[in-house]
Amino acid sequence: MRHGPRRFVGGLRVRLVVTFVLVALVSAVTATALAYRDARTAVLQRTQNTAVNDLRERVAVVAAGFDLPPDQRSLSRFAAEVSEGLGARVVVARHEDLSAVSDTYADTEGRVTAELRAAVRAGDGARFQRVEWRGEPYLVVGTPVTYADGDRRASGLEVFAITDLRAERDDTAALLDSVQEGIVPVVVAAALLALLAAGTVLRPVRKLGRATRELAAGDLGSRVAVRGHDELADLARTFNETADALQSSDAELRAQEAKARRFVADVSHELRTPLAAMAMVATVLEEDADQLPPDAARAARTVGAETARLSRLVEDLMEISRFDAGAARLNASETDLADTVRASLALRGWTDRVTLRLPEGVRAVVDRRRVDVIVANLVGNALKHGAPPVTVTLAVTGGDRVVLEVADRGPGLPPEARERVFDRFYKADEARTRTTVPAPAVPSSPGGVRGAGPGAGLDGGQGSGLGMAIALENARLHGGSIGVEARRPGGGAVFTLALPLRRTGGEGGE
């Protein structure tokens, strides 16, 4: 089915699951990012506060017994004593041009920046800075040493403590890893919940879709079970009400249509007997018309023509009623189509007015009488409403279909007329100009009614308006079709009869 893959890729179930998973994923990632940021900030803040307080307290204790100005030896001893109290952190002590490091092997130039030294020298309190040194994080805290004589004067002594932050970094990284590992279960759980929710929501939708397709296929008894009181239940209830109304309307229309078909069939049947009598009287009057006064002769001929037209209309109505009731049947046998076409034209005296292109040996299993009706209508319309030359061409296409083409050089049919030419009682005179060639005499049937059976009358003019509709029904009964198009170049109309080319081993019914 055409929409199967599309429904799988972009169906409501997939969209619901994807939406659930995306919401869960975004929520988990956002929560992870916020948790990581807050945890990292809290760990670093705690480490910074501890480092600042520890350095301030330790410097206060050691500086109480320290004499200024110091020499290099005393400054180194000062740095070592401060470092011992800080858990062996690297301590840098500076006084003017002198500098001492608690660990003589430690490289402090890349960790104690000029920016931090300037901030400590210019301020009166502790300053800190986080730095990256050789790819590792460090916290450097610096504080100036002031005189304790009440005016808080700077002594010129500055102390810096370097704290390793690798442990804090590893702790926050471990926290991030643990939170990230929890994202996968969250997403899986969201997908499972989405599948459950989608199943709950889509199950009634699928049932409603199935019922809708059954209704569209003609099963007007299709209904949906209504469960609950939510929006889907309201939708199912509305669908059932609509289906009930449609089924009721369909039943009513079918009943009216059956009544109309029976009425047409009954009226046509009842008219046959009086029309047969009228036809016989009209035939007698026409035969004696030359012996009557001019007005009476004209009236007799008019009565005969209108009686014949009414007889054809009744026959056509009865034929249409048989098609509508499905009672029309084929009496098929293997037939030479070229002979059938020539016989149909000869019966109506049209052989000399039509150019024939009929290859010999084209045989098919058809109902000869119904093909005769089709040919009579197509050629008759071309002669009456088109212009010569009228050409009839028979050909086999594709090896499995036979095509009969009737073309003329008349004014043709506009698009709106081509769409309606096979409608019942459609008058082609509105679309095609009638030629001035007088209509040929048509042999009378044994019963005295002119014509060659149902549907043989021509649409428009004196026809019943049902001939083309009957021709189309006869073609469909054979499994074929009739089409019409404008002829290019040169103008005119082209009617094409296409029938399946079925053959049997010999004569016989189908």
GROMACS .gro file of N, CA and C in nm, residues 372-429:
model
  174
  372ASP      N    1  -2.348  -0.452  -3.265
  372ASP     CA    2  -2.423  -0.382  -3.369
  372ASP      C    3  -2.483  -0.253  -3.315
  373VAL      N    4  -2.537  -0.258  -3.192
  373VAL     CA    5  -2.594  -0.137  -3.130
  373VAL      C    6  -2.485  -0.031  -3.112
  374ILE      N    7  -2.366  -0.073  -3.065
  374ILE     CA    8  -2.257   0.022  -3.043
  374ILE      C    9  -2.216   0.087  -3.175
  375VAL      N   10  -2.197   0.005  -3.278
  375VAL     CA   11  -2.154   0.058  -3.408
  375VAL      C   12  -2.260   0.153  -3.463
  376ALA      N   13  -2.388   0.116  -3.451
  376ALA     CA   14  -2.495   0.200  -3.504
  376ALA      C   15  -2.494   0.338  -3.439
  377ASN      N   16  -2.472   0.343  -3.307
  377ASN     CA   17  -2.472   0.471  -3.238
  377ASN      C   18  -2.349   0.554  -3.272
  378LEU      N   19  -2.232   0.493  -3.274
  378LEU     CA   20  -2.110   0.570  -3.301
  378LEU      C   21  -2.109   0.623  -3.444
  379VAL      N   22  -2.138   0.537  -3.542
  379VAL     CA   23  -2.137   0.581  -3.681
  379VAL      C   24  -2.254   0.675  -3.709
  380GLY      N   25  -2.372   0.644  -3.651
  380GLY     CA   26  -2.488   0.730  -3.672
  380GLY      C   27  -2.465   0.870  -3.621
  381ASN      N   28  -2.402   0.883  -3.506
  381ASN     CA   29  -2.372   1.016  -3.453
  381ASN      C   30  -2.272   1.089  -3.541
  382ALA      N   31  -2.170   1.017  -3.591
  382ALA     CA   32  -2.073   1.081  -3.679
  382ALA      C   33  -2.138   1.132  -3.807
  383LEU      N   34  -2.231   1.053  -3.866
  383LEU     CA   35  -2.299   1.095  -3.988
  383LEU      C   36  -2.396   1.210  -3.963
  384LYS      N   37  -2.467   1.206  -3.851
  384LYS     CA   38  -2.570   1.306  -3.827
  384LYS      C   39  -2.512   1.438  -3.778
  385HIS      N   40  -2.413   1.430  -3.688
  385HIS     CA   41  -2.364   1.553  -3.624
  385HIS      C   42  -2.226   1.594  -3.670
  386GLY      N   43  -2.154   1.506  -3.740
  386GLY     CA   44  -2.021   1.542  -3.787
  386GLY      C   45  -2.025   1.585  -3.933
  387ALA      N   46  -1.915   1.562  -4.002
  387ALA     CA   47  -1.906   1.596  -4.144
  387ALA      C   48  -1.818   1.493  -4.211
  388PRO      N   49  -1.845   1.465  -4.339
  388PRO     CA   50  -1.763   1.365  -4.408
  388PRO      C   51  -1.621   1.417  -4.428
  389PRO      N   52  -1.523   1.328  -4.448
  389PRO     CA   53  -1.544   1.183  -4.450
  389PRO      C   54  -1.550   1.123  -4.310
  390VAL      N   55  -1.635   1.023  -4.294
  390VAL     CA   56  -1.641   0.946  -4.170
  390VAL      C   57  -1.563   0.817  -4.191
  391THR      N   58  -1.468   0.791  -4.103
  391THR     CA   59  -1.378   0.676  -4.118
  391THR      C   60  -1.396   0.581  -4.002
  392VAL      N   61  -1.409   0.452  -4.033
  392VAL     CA   62  -1.419   0.347  -3.932
  392VAL      C   63  -1.296   0.259  -3.945
  393THR      N   64  -1.217   0.251  -3.836
  393THR     CA   65  -1.091   0.177  -3.837
  393THR      C   66  -1.093   0.070  -3.729
  394LEU      N   67  -1.053  -0.050  -3.767
  394LEU     CA   68  -1.046  -0.163  -3.673
  394LEU      C   69  -0.901  -0.204  -3.661
  395ALA      N   70  -0.854  -0.222  -3.534
  395ALA     CA   71  -0.714  -0.260  -3.513
  395ALA      C   72  -0.702  -0.337  -3.383
  396VAL      N   73  -0.597  -0.419  -3.377
  396VAL     CA   74  -0.564  -0.494  -3.256
  396VAL      C   75  -0.445  -0.426  -3.191
  397THR      N   76  -0.457  -0.393  -3.062
  397THR     CA   77  -0.350  -0.324  -2.990
  397THR      C   78  -0.303  -0.409  -2.874
  398GLY      N   79  -0.172  -0.418  -2.860
  398GLY     CA   80  -0.115  -0.489  -2.747
  398GLY      C   81  -0.137  -0.638  -2.747
  399GLY      N   82  -0.202  -0.691  -2.849
  399GLY     CA   83  -0.223  -0.835  -2.856
  399GLY      C   84  -0.339  -0.885  -2.775
  400ASP      N   85  -0.401  -0.801  -2.691
  400ASP     CA   86  -0.510  -0.849  -2.606
  400ASP      C   87  -0.633  -0.761  -2.612
  401ARG      N   88  -0.631  -0.655  -2.696
  401ARG     CA   89  -0.748  -0.567  -2.707
  401ARG      C   90  -0.769  -0.531  -2.854
  402VAL      N   91  -0.896  -0.517  -2.888
  402VAL     CA   92  -0.931  -0.474  -3.022
  402VAL      C   93  -0.996  -0.336  -3.010
  403VAL      N   94  -0.959  -0.247  -3.101
  403VAL     CA   95  -1.004  -0.108  -3.094
  403VAL      C   96  -1.076  -0.074  -3.224
  404LEU      N   97  -1.198  -0.020  -3.209
  404LEU     CA   98  -1.276   0.030  -3.323
  404LEU      C   99  -1.283   0.180  -3.310
  405GLU      N  100  -1.233   0.251  -3.410
  405GLU     CA  101  -1.227   0.397  -3.405
  405GLU      C  102  -1.319   0.455  -3.511
  406VAL      N  103  -1.406   0.549  -3.470
  406VAL     CA  104  -1.498   0.618  -3.560
  406VAL      C  105  -1.463   0.766  -3.556
  407ALA      N  106  -1.415   0.820  -3.670
  407ALA     CA  107  -1.370   0.959  -3.676
  407ALA      C  108  -1.445   1.033  -3.785
  408ASP      N  109  -1.469   1.162  -3.758
  408ASP     CA  110  -1.534   1.247  -3.857
  408ASP      C  111  -1.459   1.378  -3.868
  409ARG      N  112  -1.504   1.463  -3.962
  409ARG     CA  113  -1.439   1.593  -3.985
  409ARG      C  114  -1.532   1.708  -3.950
  410GLY      N  115  -1.622   1.686  -3.858
  410GLY     CA  116  -1.717   1.790  -3.820
  410GLY      C  117  -1.657   1.891  -3.725
  411PRO      N  118  -1.743   1.970  -3.660
  411PRO     CA  119  -1.694   2.075  -3.569
  411PRO      C  120  -1.632   2.021  -3.442
  412GLY      N  121  -1.650   1.893  -3.415
  412GLY     CA  122  -1.592   1.836  -3.294
  412GLY      C  123  -1.677   1.865  -3.171
  413LEU      N  124  -1.625   1.823  -3.057
  413LEU     CA  125  -1.694   1.840  -2.929
  413LEU      C  126  -1.607   1.921  -2.834
  414PRO      N  127  -1.661   2.026  -2.773
  414PRO     CA  128  -1.584   2.099  -2.672
  414PRO      C  129  -1.562   2.012  -2.548
  415PRO      N  130  -1.467   2.047  -2.463
  415PRO     CA  131  -1.436   1.962  -2.346
  415PRO      C  132  -1.556   1.933  -2.258
  416GLU      N  133  -1.643   2.032  -2.235
  416GLU     CA  134  -1.757   2.007  -2.147
  416GLU      C  135  -1.855   1.908  -2.210
  417ALA      N  136  -1.866   1.911  -2.344
  417ALA     CA  137  -1.955   1.816  -2.410
  417ALA      C  138  -1.894   1.676  -2.411
  418ARG      N  139  -1.760   1.667  -2.425
  418ARG     CA  140  -1.697   1.535  -2.422
  418ARG      C  141  -1.715   1.466  -2.287
  419GLU      N  142  -1.723   1.545  -2.182
  419GLU     CA  143  -1.742   1.487  -2.050
  419GLU      C  144  -1.884   1.435  -2.029
  420ARG      N  145  -1.981   1.489  -2.106
  420ARG     CA  146  -2.121   1.455  -2.082
  420ARG      C  147  -2.186   1.378  -2.196
  421VAL      N  148  -2.109   1.347  -2.301
  421VAL     CA  149  -2.170   1.290  -2.420
  421VAL      C  150  -2.234   1.154  -2.392
  422PHE      N  151  -2.187   1.082  -2.289
  422PHE     CA  152  -2.245   0.952  -2.257
  422PHE      C  153  -2.351   0.960  -2.147
  423ASP      N  154  -2.386   1.083  -2.104
  423ASP     CA  155  -2.493   1.097  -2.007
  423ASP      C  156  -2.628   1.066  -2.072
  424ARG      N  157  -2.718   1.019  -1.990
  424ARG     CA  158  -2.852   0.987  -2.042
  424ARG      C  159  -2.929   1.115  -2.075
  425PHE      N  160  -2.993   1.114  -2.189
  425PHE     CA  161  -3.075   1.223  -2.239
  425PHE      C  162  -2.994   1.350  -2.266
  426TYR      N  163  -2.862   1.334  -2.279
  426TYR     CA  164  -2.782   1.451  -2.318
  426TYR      C  165  -2.796   1.472  -2.467
  427LYS      N  166  -2.830   1.596  -2.506
  427LYS     CA  167  -2.852   1.628  -2.646
  427LYS      C  168  -2.725   1.687  -2.705
  428ALA      N  169  -2.667   1.616  -2.801
  428ALA     CA  170  -2.541   1.661  -2.860
  428ALA      C  171  -2.559   1.779  -2.951
  429ASP      N  172  -2.685   1.815  -2.988
  429ASP     CA  173  -2.706   1.927  -3.081
  429ASP      C  174  -2.649   2.056  -3.025
   0.00000   0.00000   0.00000
